[in-house]
Amino acid sequence: MAESEGAPKILVSHNNAHTYVKAVLQANNVSAQDAATIASCLVAADLRGVDTHGVNRIPSYLARIRQGVLDPTAQPTIENKTPVVAQVDGKNAFGFVAARLGMQRAIEMAEVYGIGMVSVKHSNHFGMSAWLVQQALDAGMMSLVFTNSSPALPVWGGKEKLMGVSPIACGAPSSEHDFILDMAPSVAARGKIYKAKRRGEKIPRDWALDKDGNRTDDPAAALEGVMLPMGGPKGSALSIMMDVFSGVLSGSAFAGHVTNPYDPSKPADVGHFLIALKPDLFLSSDDFKQRMEYLYNRVVGSEKMAGVDRIYFPGEIEQLMEAERRESGIPYVEAEIEALNEEARRVGAPELVTA
Ligand SMILES: NC(=O)c1ccc[n+]([C@@H]2O[C@H](COP(=O)([O-])OP(=O)(O)OC[C@H]3O[C@@H](n4cnc5c(N)ncnc54)[C@H](O)[C@@H]3O)[C@@H](O)[C@H]2O)c1
């Protein structure tokens, strides 16, 4: 990921980005504890290079608070169903707050029984799934992290937005290189289509359909249409799977009824599905981690195809990016800084400090 591409970048330290998010949220009635949770998740996304799900999301979240469709003060509740199963009612709080509570309980159950499963209902968008995988890794746990989301993808063969671009994520600890898979089931991120449009470039014809359901290489036409699922029917099936486990099972919205973030008429009603699993159920913890490290070395050391300089383990590119950005700062463009500082000025909170 070249940091030099596109408009000039302005660097902000991760500590300052965290301070900014926390202050702006607190000024919008979010408790200090919840604001710190949300700030950590958004800054983690920016540090890992998942810029589409970082601090830049703040204006859209605050708009939902002002529209009265996201409750900044709600405190999710938790109900035990069996010794290894619990359910969180998000109560329309921030998705970050509801999902963090859910993963915390899943970890507690896994510590005692080996596995913990938590369903989360009536929640909101929780951004980058990898922060929940990291929460489990920090406790030494493997994890599965599923969520549903508002319609953006057609099902295979269809042309209307029905399923969400709902990410599937999982993780496992290793002695040195943790495994973190976190992927949306679309061929390409929508941000890549915006970038092609800005630069006057064509896009590959397997990325999107225009509004009439035809494949297109024109990014402007693609933005009026729909994203295509990756791997044809397989990506479509994965997004349906996210809806089964996160929406149908939990009692939250499903089948295309999660509210779009830009629809101010009602709460999003997102559902999540979280599993924490103890990695030393069948082998010692050291054996497990050594076997993971062996797998890592086999993967990154495998023979490379022509034109490939280096093979990466899932999550590794983001881990390298995080190490770099912790030192150099997080790059934003001027328009992004301005939009964020406008939110700070609106509530009298401190603005971002640029280097
Ligand atoms: N909460 C929501 O509703 C929602 C919706 C959509 C996306 N998202 C988030 O958006 C983010 C972006 O998803 P994405 O699918 O565009 O991610 P991506 O395509 O950049 O990466 C997907 C996965 O592939 C791995 N990967 C990428 N390039 C690799 C390479 N060269 N070698 C080895 N592994 C590689 C990554 O480590 C990652 O695990 C995710 O964090 C996701 O959680 C969230």
Short mmCIF file of C-alpha atoms and ligand atoms in Angstrom, two decimals:
data_model
loop_
_atom_site.label_atom_id
_atom_site.label_comp_id
_atom_site.label_asym_id
_atom_site.label_seq_id
_atom_site.Cartn_x
_atom_site.Cartn_y
_atom_site.Cartn_z
CA MET A 1 0.00 0.00 0.00
CA ALA A 2 1.82 3.12 -1.20
CA GLU A 3 1.43 5.96 1.27
CA SER A 4 2.43 8.38 -1.52
CA GLU A 5 -0.57 7.73 -3.82
CA GLY A 6 -3.27 10.33 -4.53
CA ALA A 7 -3.82 13.64 -2.71
CA PRO A 8 -1.05 14.86 -0.35
CA LYS A 9 -1.17 13.16 3.06
CA ILE A 10 -1.13 14.89 6.43
CA LEU A 11 0.22 12.78 9.29
CA VAL A 12 -1.49 12.53 12.68
CA SER A 13 -0.06 10.50 15.57
CA HIS A 14 -2.18 7.56 16.71
CA ASN A 15 -2.25 9.00 20.25
CA ASN A 16 -3.66 12.29 18.99
CA ALA A 17 -6.23 10.52 16.77
CA HIS A 18 -7.34 8.56 19.87
CA THR A 19 -7.58 11.73 21.97
CA TYR A 20 -9.62 13.45 19.23
CA VAL A 21 -12.12 10.57 18.82
CA LYS A 22 -12.58 10.13 22.57
CA ALA A 23 -13.19 13.85 23.17
CA VAL A 24 -15.63 14.27 20.28
CA LEU A 25 -17.61 11.21 21.36
CA GLN A 26 -17.75 12.31 25.00
CA ALA A 27 -19.04 15.69 23.83
CA ASN A 28 -21.80 13.73 22.05
CA ASN A 29 -22.95 12.02 25.28
CA VAL A 30 -20.87 8.84 25.01
CA SER A 31 -19.42 7.73 28.38
CA ALA A 32 -15.64 8.02 28.87
CA GLN A 33 -15.28 4.23 28.92
CA ASP A 34 -17.32 3.63 25.74
CA ALA A 35 -15.62 6.55 23.97
CA ALA A 36 -12.22 4.98 24.76
CA THR A 37 -13.39 1.61 23.36
CA ILE A 38 -14.64 3.19 20.11
CA ALA A 39 -11.51 5.34 19.75
CA SER A 40 -9.26 2.26 20.14
CA CYS A 41 -11.20 0.33 17.45
CA LEU A 42 -11.23 3.19 14.92
CA VAL A 43 -7.57 4.08 15.44
CA ALA A 44 -6.65 0.36 15.20
CA ALA A 45 -8.26 0.27 11.74
CA ASP A 46 -6.28 3.32 10.59
CA LEU A 47 -3.06 1.90 12.03
CA ARG A 48 -3.61 -1.39 10.15
CA GLY A 49 -4.24 0.46 6.86
CA VAL A 50 -7.97 -0.33 6.84
CA ASP A 51 -8.63 3.36 6.18
CA THR A 52 -12.20 2.73 5.01
CA HIS A 53 -13.19 1.75 8.58
CA GLY A 54 -11.17 4.16 10.70
CA VAL A 55 -11.52 7.61 12.26
CA ASN A 56 -13.07 8.97 9.03
CA ARG A 57 -16.27 7.15 10.01
CA ILE A 58 -16.81 9.56 12.93
CA PRO A 59 -18.98 12.12 11.04
CA SER A 60 -21.36 9.39 9.83
CA TYR A 61 -21.68 7.89 13.34
CA LEU A 62 -22.31 11.32 14.88
CA ALA A 63 -24.93 12.04 12.21
CA ARG A 64 -26.79 8.91 13.34
CA ILE A 65 -26.67 10.10 16.97
CA ARG A 66 -28.08 13.50 15.94
CA GLN A 67 -30.77 11.78 13.85
CA GLY A 68 -31.81 9.83 16.96
CA VAL A 69 -31.22 6.41 15.37
CA LEU A 70 -28.10 5.41 17.38
CA ASP A 71 -28.22 5.72 21.18
CA PRO A 72 -24.88 7.03 22.54
CA THR A 73 -25.89 6.36 26.16
CA ALA A 74 -27.36 2.85 25.79
CA GLN A 75 -25.74 0.10 27.85
CA PRO A 76 -26.01 -3.35 26.22
CA THR A 77 -27.22 -6.17 28.46
CA ILE A 78 -26.06 -9.78 28.56
CA GLU A 79 -28.00 -12.97 29.27
CA ASN A 80 -26.46 -16.40 29.79
CA LYS A 81 -28.25 -19.12 27.81
CA THR A 82 -26.06 -22.17 28.63
CA PRO A 83 -22.62 -22.40 30.31
CA VAL A 84 -21.01 -21.73 26.90
CA VAL A 85 -23.65 -19.56 25.20
CA ALA A 86 -24.75 -16.01 25.93
CA GLN A 87 -26.69 -13.30 24.17
CA VAL A 88 -26.03 -9.57 24.15
CA ASP A 89 -28.87 -7.15 23.51
CA GLY A 90 -27.05 -4.18 22.00
CA LYS A 91 -29.98 -1.84 22.85
CA ASN A 92 -28.99 0.21 19.77
CA ALA A 93 -25.67 1.24 21.37
CA PHE A 94 -22.51 1.61 19.27
CA GLY A 95 -21.66 -1.76 17.67
CA PHE A 96 -18.14 -1.48 19.09
CA VAL A 97 -19.51 -1.41 22.65
CA ALA A 98 -21.99 -4.28 22.18
CA ALA A 99 -19.52 -6.52 20.31
CA ARG A 100 -16.68 -5.87 22.77
CA LEU A 101 -18.91 -6.94 25.66
CA GLY A 102 -19.90 -10.05 23.66
CA MET A 103 -16.32 -11.07 22.91
CA GLN A 104 -15.31 -10.44 26.53
CA ARG A 105 -18.02 -12.89 27.69
CA ALA A 106 -17.09 -15.42 24.97
CA ILE A 107 -13.47 -15.32 26.23
CA GLU A 108 -14.57 -15.77 29.86
CA MET A 109 -16.63 -18.84 28.94
CA ALA A 110 -13.81 -20.26 26.77
CA GLU A 111 -11.35 -19.88 29.64
CA VAL A 112 -13.52 -22.21 31.77
CA TYR A 113 -15.14 -24.54 29.20
CA GLY A 114 -12.84 -24.31 26.17
CA ILE A 115 -15.36 -22.49 23.99
CA GLY A 116 -17.69 -19.51 24.30
CA MET A 117 -20.34 -18.44 21.79
CA VAL A 118 -22.14 -15.11 21.89
CA SER A 119 -24.93 -13.84 19.67
CA VAL A 120 -25.41 -10.05 19.56
CA LYS A 121 -28.72 -8.47 18.53
CA HIS A 122 -29.99 -4.89 18.03
CA SER A 123 -26.47 -3.60 17.47
CA ASN A 124 -24.81 -1.20 15.02
CA HIS A 125 -21.86 -1.19 12.61
CA PHE A 126 -18.66 -2.26 14.44
CA GLY A 127 -16.16 -1.21 11.75
CA MET A 128 -13.16 -3.46 11.10
CA SER A 129 -13.76 -7.02 12.35
CA ALA A 130 -10.06 -7.57 13.04
CA TRP A 131 -10.18 -5.56 16.29
CA LEU A 132 -12.45 -8.27 17.76
CA VAL A 133 -10.09 -10.98 16.52
CA GLN A 134 -7.29 -9.01 18.23
CA GLN A 135 -9.33 -8.80 21.46
CA ALA A 136 -9.47 -12.62 21.44
CA LEU A 137 -5.76 -12.93 20.52
CA ASP A 138 -4.84 -10.63 23.42
CA ALA A 139 -6.50 -13.23 25.69
CA GLY A 140 -4.66 -16.07 23.90
CA MET A 141 -7.82 -17.25 22.08
CA MET A 142 -8.74 -18.38 18.59
CA SER A 143 -11.90 -16.72 17.32
CA LEU A 144 -14.62 -16.48 14.70
CA VAL A 145 -16.17 -13.04 14.15
CA PHE A 146 -19.23 -12.69 11.91
CA THR A 147 -21.58 -9.75 11.34
CA ASN A 148 -24.31 -8.84 8.89
CA SER A 149 -24.68 -5.39 7.34
CA SER A 150 -26.93 -3.26 5.15
CA PRO A 151 -27.66 -4.32 1.55
CA ALA A 152 -24.83 -3.64 -0.92
CA LEU A 153 -24.39 -6.88 -2.88
CA PRO A 154 -26.78 -8.78 -5.15
CA VAL A 155 -26.99 -12.52 -4.62
CA TRP A 156 -25.40 -14.49 -7.44
CA GLY A 157 -27.53 -14.08 -10.57
CA GLY A 158 -29.41 -11.09 -9.12
CA LYS A 159 -28.98 -7.37 -9.77
CA GLU A 160 -30.62 -5.71 -6.72
CA LYS A 161 -28.73 -4.87 -3.50
CA LEU A 162 -29.85 -7.55 -1.04
CA MET A 163 -26.99 -8.96 1.06
CA GLY A 164 -24.42 -6.93 2.99
CA VAL A 165 -20.71 -6.70 2.20
CA SER A 166 -20.51 -8.54 5.53
CA PRO A 167 -16.96 -9.46 6.57
CA ILE A 168 -15.94 -12.91 7.75
CA ALA A 169 -13.07 -12.87 10.22
CA CYS A 170 -11.10 -15.33 12.33
CA GLY A 171 -7.81 -15.58 14.15
CA ALA A 172 -5.34 -17.89 15.88
CA PRO A 173 -2.32 -17.10 18.07
CA SER A 174 1.19 -18.14 17.13
CA SER A 175 4.55 -17.80 18.87
CA GLU A 176 5.49 -14.91 16.55
CA HIS A 177 3.04 -14.48 13.67
CA ASP A 178 -0.63 -14.45 14.63
CA PHE A 179 -3.12 -15.49 11.94
CA ILE A 180 -5.80 -12.84 11.25
CA LEU A 181 -8.17 -13.27 8.33
CA ASP A 182 -10.62 -10.40 7.90
CA MET A 183 -12.28 -10.15 4.50
CA ALA A 184 -15.39 -8.73 2.92
CA PRO A 185 -17.10 -11.04 0.40
CA SER A 186 -17.00 -8.56 -2.52
CA VAL A 187 -14.48 -8.76 -5.40
CA ALA A 188 -13.07 -5.31 -4.63
CA ALA A 189 -13.59 -2.69 -1.96
CA ARG A 190 -15.86 0.17 -3.05
CA GLY A 191 -13.00 2.56 -2.20
CA LYS A 192 -11.03 1.11 -5.15
CA ILE A 193 -13.86 2.12 -7.50
CA TYR A 194 -13.83 5.70 -6.12
CA LYS A 195 -10.07 5.79 -6.69
CA ALA A 196 -10.41 4.66 -10.36
CA LYS A 197 -13.08 7.32 -10.93
CA ARG A 198 -10.84 10.06 -9.49
CA ARG A 199 -8.01 9.03 -11.79
CA GLY A 200 -10.12 8.54 -14.92
CA GLU A 201 -9.22 4.83 -15.03
CA LYS A 202 -11.32 1.84 -16.11
CA ILE A 203 -12.11 -0.97 -13.66
CA PRO A 204 -12.03 -4.73 -14.34
CA ARG A 205 -15.42 -5.93 -15.63
CA ASP A 206 -15.85 -8.46 -12.79
CA TRP A 207 -16.00 -5.84 -9.99
CA ALA A 208 -19.50 -4.35 -10.35
CA LEU A 209 -22.77 -4.07 -12.29
CA ASP A 210 -24.31 -0.81 -13.54
CA LYS A 211 -27.83 0.20 -12.45
CA ASP A 212 -29.35 -1.93 -15.24
CA GLY A 213 -27.56 -5.08 -14.11
CA ASN A 214 -24.87 -5.07 -16.83
CA ARG A 215 -21.17 -5.64 -16.15
CA THR A 216 -19.26 -2.39 -16.52
CA ASP A 217 -15.69 -1.11 -16.67
CA ASP A 218 -16.83 2.48 -16.01
CA PRO A 219 -16.34 3.37 -12.31
CA ALA A 220 -19.06 6.07 -12.38
CA ALA A 221 -21.61 3.58 -13.73
CA ALA A 222 -20.42 1.01 -11.15
CA LEU A 223 -21.03 3.44 -8.30
CA GLU A 224 -24.66 3.79 -9.42
CA GLY A 225 -25.02 0.00 -9.53
CA VAL A 226 -23.92 -2.83 -7.21
CA MET A 227 -20.69 -4.49 -6.08
CA LEU A 228 -20.19 -8.08 -7.22
CA PRO A 229 -19.52 -10.90 -4.74
CA MET A 230 -16.03 -12.44 -4.91
CA GLY A 231 -15.81 -15.88 -6.48
CA GLY A 232 -19.30 -15.64 -7.99
CA PRO A 233 -21.80 -17.83 -6.14
CA LYS A 234 -19.23 -18.60 -3.41
CA GLY A 235 -18.91 -14.97 -2.26
CA SER A 236 -22.66 -14.62 -2.48
CA ALA A 237 -23.04 -17.73 -0.29
CA LEU A 238 -20.56 -16.34 2.27
CA SER A 239 -22.57 -13.13 2.62
CA ILE A 240 -25.75 -15.22 3.07
CA MET A 241 -23.86 -17.27 5.70
CA MET A 242 -23.02 -14.05 7.61
CA ASP A 243 -26.74 -13.21 7.54
CA VAL A 244 -27.80 -16.69 8.78
CA PHE A 245 -25.42 -16.67 11.77
CA SER A 246 -25.63 -12.95 12.60
CA GLY A 247 -29.16 -11.98 11.61
CA VAL A 248 -31.51 -14.97 11.45
CA LEU A 249 -30.06 -16.65 14.57
CA SER A 250 -29.84 -13.57 16.79
CA GLY A 251 -33.30 -12.06 16.24
CA SER A 252 -31.82 -8.96 14.58
CA ALA A 253 -32.68 -7.66 11.10
CA PHE A 254 -31.80 -9.97 8.19
CA ALA A 255 -32.61 -10.68 4.51
CA GLY A 256 -31.85 -7.14 3.37
CA HIS A 257 -33.51 -5.35 6.31
CA VAL A 258 -30.42 -3.99 8.13
CA THR A 259 -30.73 -0.22 7.78
CA ASN A 260 -28.29 1.59 5.51
CA PRO A 261 -25.98 3.95 7.49
CA TYR A 262 -27.28 6.89 5.43
CA ASP A 263 -30.97 6.09 6.07
CA PRO A 264 -31.98 8.25 9.07
CA SER A 265 -35.44 6.69 9.40
CA LYS A 266 -34.66 3.88 11.87
CA PRO A 267 -31.96 2.06 13.90
CA ALA A 268 -29.63 -0.25 11.96
CA ASP A 269 -30.50 -3.43 13.96
CA VAL A 270 -27.26 -5.22 13.04
CA GLY A 271 -26.51 -8.72 14.40
CA HIS A 272 -23.13 -10.30 15.20
CA PHE A 273 -21.94 -13.84 15.97
CA LEU A 274 -18.78 -14.37 18.04
CA ILE A 275 -16.88 -17.48 19.09
CA ALA A 276 -13.79 -17.67 21.30
CA LEU A 277 -11.91 -20.97 21.39
CA LYS A 278 -9.07 -22.08 23.62
CA PRO A 279 -6.18 -23.22 21.41
CA ASP A 280 -4.81 -25.77 23.91
CA LEU A 281 -7.83 -28.09 23.93
CA PHE A 282 -6.06 -30.95 22.16
CA LEU A 283 -2.36 -30.06 22.45
CA SER A 284 -0.33 -27.95 24.85
CA SER A 285 -0.36 -24.23 24.22
CA ASP A 286 3.33 -24.32 23.24
CA ASP A 287 2.71 -27.17 20.76
CA PHE A 288 -0.14 -25.24 19.18
CA LYS A 289 1.87 -22.07 18.77
CA GLN A 290 4.89 -23.91 17.40
CA ARG A 291 2.68 -25.69 14.86
CA MET A 292 1.19 -22.31 13.86
CA GLU A 293 4.68 -20.92 13.41
CA TYR A 294 5.62 -23.97 11.29
CA LEU A 295 2.52 -23.30 9.15
CA TYR A 296 3.53 -19.62 8.84
CA ASN A 297 7.02 -20.56 7.66
CA ARG A 298 5.67 -23.11 5.17
CA VAL A 299 3.26 -20.49 3.75
CA VAL A 300 5.63 -17.54 3.44
CA GLY A 301 8.49 -19.78 2.35
CA SER A 302 6.63 -21.50 -0.45
CA GLU A 303 7.88 -21.16 -4.04
CA LYS A 304 6.74 -17.85 -5.52
CA MET A 305 4.94 -17.40 -8.79
CA ALA A 306 6.49 -15.14 -11.44
CA GLY A 307 6.43 -11.46 -10.49
CA VAL A 308 5.88 -12.05 -6.75
CA ASP A 309 8.59 -10.73 -4.40
CA ARG A 310 7.19 -11.89 -1.10
CA ILE A 311 4.40 -14.13 0.21
CA TYR A 312 2.43 -12.89 3.23
CA PHE A 313 0.41 -14.69 5.90
CA PRO A 314 -3.20 -13.44 6.34
CA GLY A 315 -3.05 -10.31 8.51
CA GLU A 316 0.69 -9.82 8.01
CA ILE A 317 0.46 -6.87 5.59
CA GLU A 318 -1.73 -5.06 8.14
CA GLN A 319 0.65 -5.93 11.01
CA LEU A 320 3.59 -4.47 9.06
CA MET A 321 1.53 -1.37 8.24
CA GLU A 322 0.66 -0.93 11.91
CA ALA A 323 4.32 -1.06 12.96
CA GLU A 324 5.13 1.60 10.35
CA ARG A 325 2.21 3.91 11.17
CA ARG A 326 2.84 3.73 14.93
CA GLU A 327 6.16 5.39 14.15
CA SER A 328 5.32 7.67 11.22
CA GLY A 329 1.74 8.64 12.08
CA ILE A 330 -1.56 7.99 10.26
CA PRO A 331 -1.98 9.67 6.85
CA TYR A 332 -5.19 11.59 6.14
CA VAL A 333 -6.03 13.99 3.30
CA GLU A 334 -6.92 17.63 3.98
CA ALA A 335 -10.64 17.21 3.26
CA GLU A 336 -10.81 14.37 5.82
CA ILE A 337 -9.03 16.44 8.50
CA GLU A 338 -11.41 19.33 7.79
CA ALA A 339 -14.52 17.12 8.08
CA LEU A 340 -13.24 15.71 11.39
CA ASN A 341 -12.30 19.10 12.81
CA GLU A 342 -15.72 20.46 11.88
CA GLU A 343 -17.18 17.85 14.25
CA ALA A 344 -14.75 18.99 16.96
CA ARG A 345 -15.67 22.67 16.48
CA ARG A 346 -19.38 21.84 16.57
CA VAL A 347 -19.05 20.56 20.17
CA GLY A 348 -16.02 22.58 21.36
CA ALA A 349 -13.71 19.53 21.50
CA PRO A 350 -9.98 19.71 20.65
CA GLU A 351 -9.15 19.46 16.94
CA LEU A 352 -6.67 16.99 15.45
CA VAL A 353 -3.04 18.04 15.78
CA THR A 354 -1.25 17.62 12.45
CA ALA A 355 2.52 17.14 12.23
N1 LIG B 1 -18.54 -4.02 9.71
C1 LIG B 1 -18.91 -4.10 8.45
O1 LIG B 1 -20.10 -4.10 8.15
C2 LIG B 1 -17.87 -4.18 7.36
C3 LIG B 1 -18.29 -4.31 6.02
C4 LIG B 1 -17.33 -4.42 5.03
C5 LIG B 1 -15.97 -4.42 5.32
N2 LIG B 1 -15.59 -4.29 6.63
C6 LIG B 1 -14.16 -4.28 6.97
O2 LIG B 1 -13.42 -3.79 5.86
C7 LIG B 1 -12.11 -4.33 5.89
C8 LIG B 1 -11.62 -4.58 4.50
O3 LIG B 1 -11.99 -5.85 3.97
P1 LIG B 1 -11.36 -6.35 2.58
O4 LIG B 1 -12.03 -7.60 2.17
O5 LIG B 1 -11.33 -5.21 1.59
O6 LIG B 1 -9.85 -6.66 3.02
P2 LIG B 1 -8.59 -7.02 2.12
O7 LIG B 1 -9.01 -7.51 0.77
O8 LIG B 1 -7.62 -5.89 2.16
O9 LIG B 1 -7.95 -8.23 2.94
C9 LIG B 1 -8.65 -9.44 3.15
C10 LIG B 1 -7.76 -10.45 3.85
O10 LIG B 1 -6.75 -10.91 2.94
C11 LIG B 1 -5.47 -10.74 3.51
N3 LIG B 1 -4.58 -10.30 2.44
C12 LIG B 1 -4.73 -9.19 1.65
N4 LIG B 1 -3.71 -9.14 0.76
C13 LIG B 1 -2.92 -10.21 0.99
C14 LIG B 1 -1.73 -10.71 0.40
N5 LIG B 1 -1.12 -10.09 -0.62
N6 LIG B 1 -1.19 -11.85 0.89
C15 LIG B 1 -1.79 -12.50 1.92
N7 LIG B 1 -2.92 -12.09 2.53
C16 LIG B 1 -3.48 -10.96 2.07
C17 LIG B 1 -5.60 -9.67 4.57
O11 LIG B 1 -4.63 -9.82 5.59
C18 LIG B 1 -7.02 -9.91 5.07
O12 LIG B 1 -7.02 -10.87 6.08
C19 LIG B 1 -12.14 -5.48 6.87
O13 LIG B 1 -11.46 -5.07 8.04
C20 LIG B 1 -13.62 -5.67 7.20
O14 LIG B 1 -13.86 -6.11 8.52
C21 LIG B 1 -16.51 -4.16 7.65
#
